[in-house]
PDB file of C-alpha atoms in Angstrom:
ATOM      1  CA  UNK A   1      29.732  52.507 138.163  1.00  0.00           C
ATOM      2  CA  UNK A   2      30.093  55.458 140.514  1.00  0.00           C
ATOM      3  CA  UNK A   3      32.573  58.306 140.887  1.00  0.00           C
ATOM      4  CA  UNK A   4      34.431  56.054 143.333  1.00  0.00           C
ATOM      5  CA  UNK A   5      35.391  53.905 140.327  1.00  0.00           C
ATOM      6  CA  UNK A   6      37.660  56.623 138.940  1.00  0.00           C
ATOM      7  CA  UNK A   7      40.729  54.361 139.297  1.00  0.00           C
ATOM      8  CA  UNK A   8      39.071  51.773 137.032  1.00  0.00           C
ATOM      9  CA  UNK A   9      38.184  54.446 134.485  1.00  0.00           C
ATOM     10  CA  UNK A  10      41.743  55.812 134.558  1.00  0.00           C
ATOM     11  CA  UNK A  11      43.152  52.280 134.166  1.00  0.00           C
ATOM     12  CA  UNK A  12      40.806  51.687 131.248  1.00  0.00           C
ATOM     13  CA  UNK A  13      41.814  54.908 129.517  1.00  0.00           C
ATOM     14  CA  UNK A  14      45.475  54.001 129.994  1.00  0.00           C
ATOM     15  CA  UNK A  15      44.752  50.974 127.763  1.00  0.00           C
ATOM     16  CA  UNK A  16      43.326  53.204 125.030  1.00  0.00           C
ATOM     17  CA  UNK A  17      45.254  55.021 122.330  1.00  0.00           C
ATOM     18  CA  UNK A  18      44.988  58.776 121.912  1.00  0.00           C
ATOM     19  CA  UNK A  19      43.083  58.125 118.671  1.00  0.00           C
ATOM     20  CA  UNK A  20      40.573  55.912 120.529  1.00  0.00           C
ATOM     21  CA  UNK A  21      40.120  58.564 123.235  1.00  0.00           C
ATOM     22  CA  UNK A  22      39.724  61.341 120.668  1.00  0.00           C
ATOM     23  CA  UNK A  23      37.160  59.307 118.740  1.00  0.00           C
ATOM     24  CA  UNK A  24      35.098  58.664 121.882  1.00  0.00           C
ATOM     25  CA  UNK A  25      35.541  61.825 123.952  1.00  0.00           C
ATOM     26  CA  UNK A  26      36.871  64.452 121.540  1.00  0.00           C
ATOM     27  CA  UNK A  27      40.016  64.766 123.655  1.00  0.00           C
ATOM     28  CA  UNK A  28      42.800  62.594 125.025  1.00  0.00           C
ATOM     29  CA  UNK A  29      42.252  63.022 128.744  1.00  0.00           C
ATOM     30  CA  UNK A  30      39.284  62.774 131.082  1.00  0.00           C
ATOM     31  CA  UNK A  31      39.173  64.039 134.638  1.00  0.00           C
ATOM     32  CA  UNK A  32      37.278  62.859 137.717  1.00  0.00           C
ATOM     33  CA  UNK A  33      35.082  65.941 137.283  1.00  0.00           C
ATOM     34  CA  UNK A  34      34.197  64.793 133.734  1.00  0.00           C
ATOM     35  CA  UNK A  35      33.177  61.414 135.129  1.00  0.00           C
ATOM     36  CA  UNK A  36      31.066  63.003 137.857  1.00  0.00           C
ATOM     37  CA  UNK A  37      29.207  65.101 135.266  1.00  0.00           C
ATOM     38  CA  UNK A  38      28.697  62.058 133.044  1.00  0.00           C
ATOM     39  CA  UNK A  39      27.358  59.980 135.921  1.00  0.00           C
ATOM     40  CA  UNK A  40      24.863  62.741 136.746  1.00  0.00           C
ATOM     41  CA  UNK A  41      23.344  62.240 133.269  1.00  0.00           C
ATOM     42  CA  UNK A  42      23.806  58.557 132.534  1.00  0.00           C
ATOM     43  CA  UNK A  43      24.131  55.100 133.969  1.00  0.00           C
ATOM     44  CA  UNK A  44      27.604  53.785 133.212  1.00  0.00           C
ATOM     45  CA  UNK A  45      29.329  50.484 133.639  1.00  0.00           C
ATOM     46  CA  UNK A  46      32.765  49.050 133.017  1.00  0.00           C
ATOM     47  CA  UNK A  47      33.354  45.682 131.384  1.00  0.00           C
ATOM     48  CA  UNK A  48      36.202  43.694 132.897  1.00  0.00           C
ATOM     49  CA  UNK A  49      38.325  40.999 131.286  1.00  0.00           C
ATOM     50  CA  UNK A  50      39.061  37.625 132.885  1.00  0.00           C
ATOM     51  CA  UNK A  51      41.939  39.203 134.829  1.00  0.00           C
ATOM     52  CA  UNK A  52      39.569  41.870 136.234  1.00  0.00           C
ATOM     53  CA  UNK A  53      41.181  44.586 134.095  1.00  0.00           C
ATOM     54  CA  UNK A  54      38.818  47.154 132.547  1.00  0.00           C
ATOM     55  CA  UNK A  55      38.298  46.605 128.832  1.00  0.00           C
ATOM     56  CA  UNK A  56      35.166  48.609 127.967  1.00  0.00           C
ATOM     57  CA  UNK A  57      33.098  51.536 129.153  1.00  0.00           C
ATOM     58  CA  UNK A  58      29.386  51.918 128.388  1.00  0.00           C
ATOM     59  CA  UNK A  59      27.113  54.837 129.225  1.00  0.00           C
ATOM     60  CA  UNK A  60      23.373  54.949 128.711  1.00  0.00           C
ATOM     61  CA  UNK A  61      21.196  57.879 129.623  1.00  0.00           C
ATOM     62  CA  UNK A  62      18.791  60.629 128.606  1.00  0.00           C
ATOM     63  CA  UNK A  63      21.580  63.067 127.713  1.00  0.00           C
ATOM     64  CA  UNK A  64      19.573  64.667 124.887  1.00  0.00           C
ATOM     65  CA  UNK A  65      16.631  65.221 127.261  1.00  0.00           C
ATOM     66  CA  UNK A  66      14.158  63.991 124.628  1.00  0.00           C
ATOM     67  CA  UNK A  67      11.412  61.827 126.166  1.00  0.00           C
ATOM     68  CA  UNK A  68      11.897  58.172 125.232  1.00  0.00           C
ATOM     69  CA  UNK A  69      15.332  58.802 123.729  1.00  0.00           C
ATOM     70  CA  UNK A  70      18.431  57.324 125.320  1.00  0.00           C
ATOM     71  CA  UNK A  71      21.985  58.187 124.376  1.00  0.00           C
ATOM     72  CA  UNK A  72      24.624  55.475 124.051  1.00  0.00           C
ATOM     73  CA  UNK A  73      28.291  56.031 124.785  1.00  0.00           C
ATOM     74  CA  UNK A  74      30.620  53.112 124.141  1.00  0.00           C
ATOM     75  CA  UNK A  75      34.363  52.598 124.164  1.00  0.00           C
ATOM     76  CA  UNK A  76      36.422  49.400 123.996  1.00  0.00           C
ATOM     77  CA  UNK A  77      40.150  49.171 124.748  1.00  0.00           C
ATOM     78  CA  UNK A  78      42.270  49.057 121.605  1.00  0.00           C
ATOM     79  CA  UNK A  79      43.609  45.566 122.237  1.00  0.00           C
ATOM     80  CA  UNK A  80      40.033  44.203 122.404  1.00  0.00           C
ATOM     81  CA  UNK A  81      38.647  45.711 119.184  1.00  0.00           C
ATOM     82  CA  UNK A  82      37.052  43.447 116.569  1.00  0.00           C
ATOM     83  CA  UNK A  83      36.096  40.732 119.058  1.00  0.00           C
ATOM     84  CA  UNK A  84      32.371  41.491 119.284  1.00  0.00           C
ATOM     85  CA  UNK A  85      32.633  43.099 122.722  1.00  0.00           C
ATOM     86  CA  UNK A  86      31.296  46.476 121.598  1.00  0.00           C
ATOM     87  CA  UNK A  87      28.431  44.867 119.712  1.00  0.00           C
ATOM     88  CA  UNK A  88      27.485  42.706 122.694  1.00  0.00           C
ATOM     89  CA  UNK A  89      27.572  45.698 125.045  1.00  0.00           C
ATOM     90  CA  UNK A  90      25.567  47.875 122.633  1.00  0.00           C
ATOM     91  CA  UNK A  91      22.927  45.138 122.336  1.00  0.00           C
ATOM     92  CA  UNK A  92      22.735  44.888 126.119  1.00  0.00           C
ATOM     93  CA  UNK A  93      22.370  48.665 126.350  1.00  0.00           C
ATOM     94  CA  UNK A  94      19.580  48.586 123.728  1.00  0.00           C
ATOM     95  CA  UNK A  95      17.771  45.861 125.704  1.00  0.00           C
ATOM     96  CA  UNK A  96      18.100  47.908 128.894  1.00  0.00           C
ATOM     97  CA  UNK A  97      16.794  51.019 127.138  1.00  0.00           C
ATOM     98  CA  UNK A  98      13.759  49.149 125.763  1.00  0.00           C
ATOM     99  CA  UNK A  99      13.051  47.609 129.155  1.00  0.00           C
ATOM    100  CA  UNK A 100      13.006  51.104 130.649  1.00  0.00           C
ATOM    101  CA  UNK A 101      10.530  52.348 128.064  1.00  0.00           C
ATOM    102  CA  UNK A 102      12.831  54.080 125.579  1.00  0.00           C
ATOM    103  CA  UNK A 103      11.785  54.019 121.934  1.00  0.00           C
ATOM    104  CA  UNK A 104      14.987  55.421 120.399  1.00  0.00           C
ATOM    105  CA  UNK A 105      18.683  54.886 120.994  1.00  0.00           C
ATOM    106  CA  UNK A 106      21.034  57.579 119.703  1.00  0.00           C
ATOM    107  CA  UNK A 107      24.791  57.892 119.410  1.00  0.00           C
ATOM    108  CA  UNK A 108      26.818  60.931 118.420  1.00  0.00           C
ATOM    109  CA  UNK A 109      30.152  60.110 116.815  1.00  0.00           C
ATOM    110  CA  UNK A 110      32.646  61.267 114.246  1.00  0.00           C
ATOM    111  CA  UNK A 111      31.374  60.587 110.741  1.00  0.00           C
ATOM    112  CA  UNK A 112      34.746  58.950 110.086  1.00  0.00           C
ATOM    113  CA  UNK A 113      34.260  56.446 112.941  1.00  0.00           C
ATOM    114  CA  UNK A 114      33.387  53.566 110.613  1.00  0.00           C
ATOM    115  CA  UNK A 115      33.642  50.822 113.274  1.00  0.00           C
ATOM    116  CA  UNK A 116      31.075  52.541 115.504  1.00  0.00           C
ATOM    117  CA  UNK A 117      28.768  53.244 112.570  1.00  0.00           C
ATOM    118  CA  UNK A 118      28.892  49.565 111.513  1.00  0.00           C
ATOM    119  CA  UNK A 119      28.222  48.497 115.108  1.00  0.00           C
ATOM    120  CA  UNK A 120      25.154  50.746 115.312  1.00  0.00           C
ATOM    121  CA  UNK A 121      23.812  49.359 112.025  1.00  0.00           C
ATOM    122  CA  UNK A 122      23.974  45.857 113.538  1.00  0.00           C
ATOM    123  CA  UNK A 123      21.429  46.956 116.155  1.00  0.00           C
ATOM    124  CA  UNK A 124      18.741  47.790 113.639  1.00  0.00           C
ATOM    125  CA  UNK A 125      17.678  50.304 111.013  1.00  0.00           C
ATOM    126  CA  UNK A 126      19.478  53.609 111.516  1.00  0.00           C
ATOM    127  CA  UNK A 127      18.798  57.215 110.586  1.00  0.00           C
ATOM    128  CA  UNK A 128      21.842  59.462 110.317  1.00  0.00           C
ATOM    129  CA  UNK A 129      22.011  63.239 110.604  1.00  0.00           C
ATOM    130  CA  UNK A 130      25.315  64.864 109.713  1.00  0.00           C
ATOM    131  CA  UNK A 131      26.571  67.804 111.812  1.00  0.00           C
ATOM    132  CA  UNK A 132      29.929  68.926 110.419  1.00  0.00           C
ATOM    133  CA  UNK A 133      32.487  66.181 111.133  1.00  0.00           C
ATOM    134  CA  UNK A 134      29.992  64.392 113.412  1.00  0.00           C
ATOM    135  CA  UNK A 135      26.949  62.275 112.797  1.00  0.00           C
ATOM    136  CA  UNK A 136      23.988  61.531 115.046  1.00  0.00           C
ATOM    137  CA  UNK A 137      22.710  58.003 114.565  1.00  0.00           C
ATOM    138  CA  UNK A 138      19.193  57.109 115.693  1.00  0.00           C
ATOM    139  CA  UNK A 139      17.911  53.579 116.059  1.00  0.00           C
ATOM    140  CA  UNK A 140      14.189  52.964 116.577  1.00  0.00           C
ATOM    141  CA  UNK A 141      14.155  50.355 119.323  1.00  0.00           C
ATOM    142  CA  UNK A 142      10.582  49.282 118.584  1.00  0.00           C
ATOM    143  CA  UNK A 143      11.684  48.399 115.031  1.00  0.00           C
ATOM    144  CA  UNK A 144      14.198  45.950 116.470  1.00  0.00           C
ATOM    145  CA  UNK A 145      12.567  42.590 117.003  1.00  0.00           C
ATOM    146  CA  UNK A 146      13.495  40.811 120.209  1.00  0.00           C
ATOM    147  CA  UNK A 147      15.516  38.322 118.200  1.00  0.00           C
ATOM    148  CA  UNK A 148      17.453  41.216 116.628  1.00  0.00           C
ATOM    149  CA  UNK A 149      18.921  41.910 120.061  1.00  0.00           C
ATOM    150  CA  UNK A 150      20.107  38.441 121.046  1.00  0.00           C
ATOM    151  CA  UNK A 151      21.928  37.693 124.243  1.00  0.00           C
ATOM    152  CA  UNK A 152      25.503  37.192 123.190  1.00  0.00           C
ATOM    153  CA  UNK A 153      28.557  35.909 124.936  1.00  0.00           C
ATOM    154  CA  UNK A 154      32.045  36.915 124.052  1.00  0.00           C
ATOM    155  CA  UNK A 155      34.700  34.248 124.270  1.00  0.00           C
ATOM    156  CA  UNK A 156      37.206  34.929 127.055  1.00  0.00           C
ATOM    157  CA  UNK A 157      40.598  36.140 125.930  1.00  0.00           C
TER     158      UNK A 157
END
């Protein structure tokens, strides 16, 4: 994804509830400038459904600036929750991070974001650090066996 994909990002966010946006971004609206700043720090991609409509956004990058640590950002459109899409995309992101030499994947989310916390636990052993209403979750990628990060396919909708 590049800044030129703003229309796709805007279309994706239009499919998301305010609660979903708040949970992922801490606010209900993103701007092209926000996307430009994000893309300067991370590699991002958009998942499309069979009708070529955006249904998920994934970002992976060294946002924390710790060597060998890669931050994961993940959001799935409300009408596609609980279908395994987020898990499949997180596993792909973990594989990409390992391939690029990362040893740890981290995510920063609201401590009340139970779906994201369950998803992260599916990737491997986690270590959580609470920071007010937020929690940082760390996953040691070297502790995840190759078979713990299987290639998955999500059934078309």
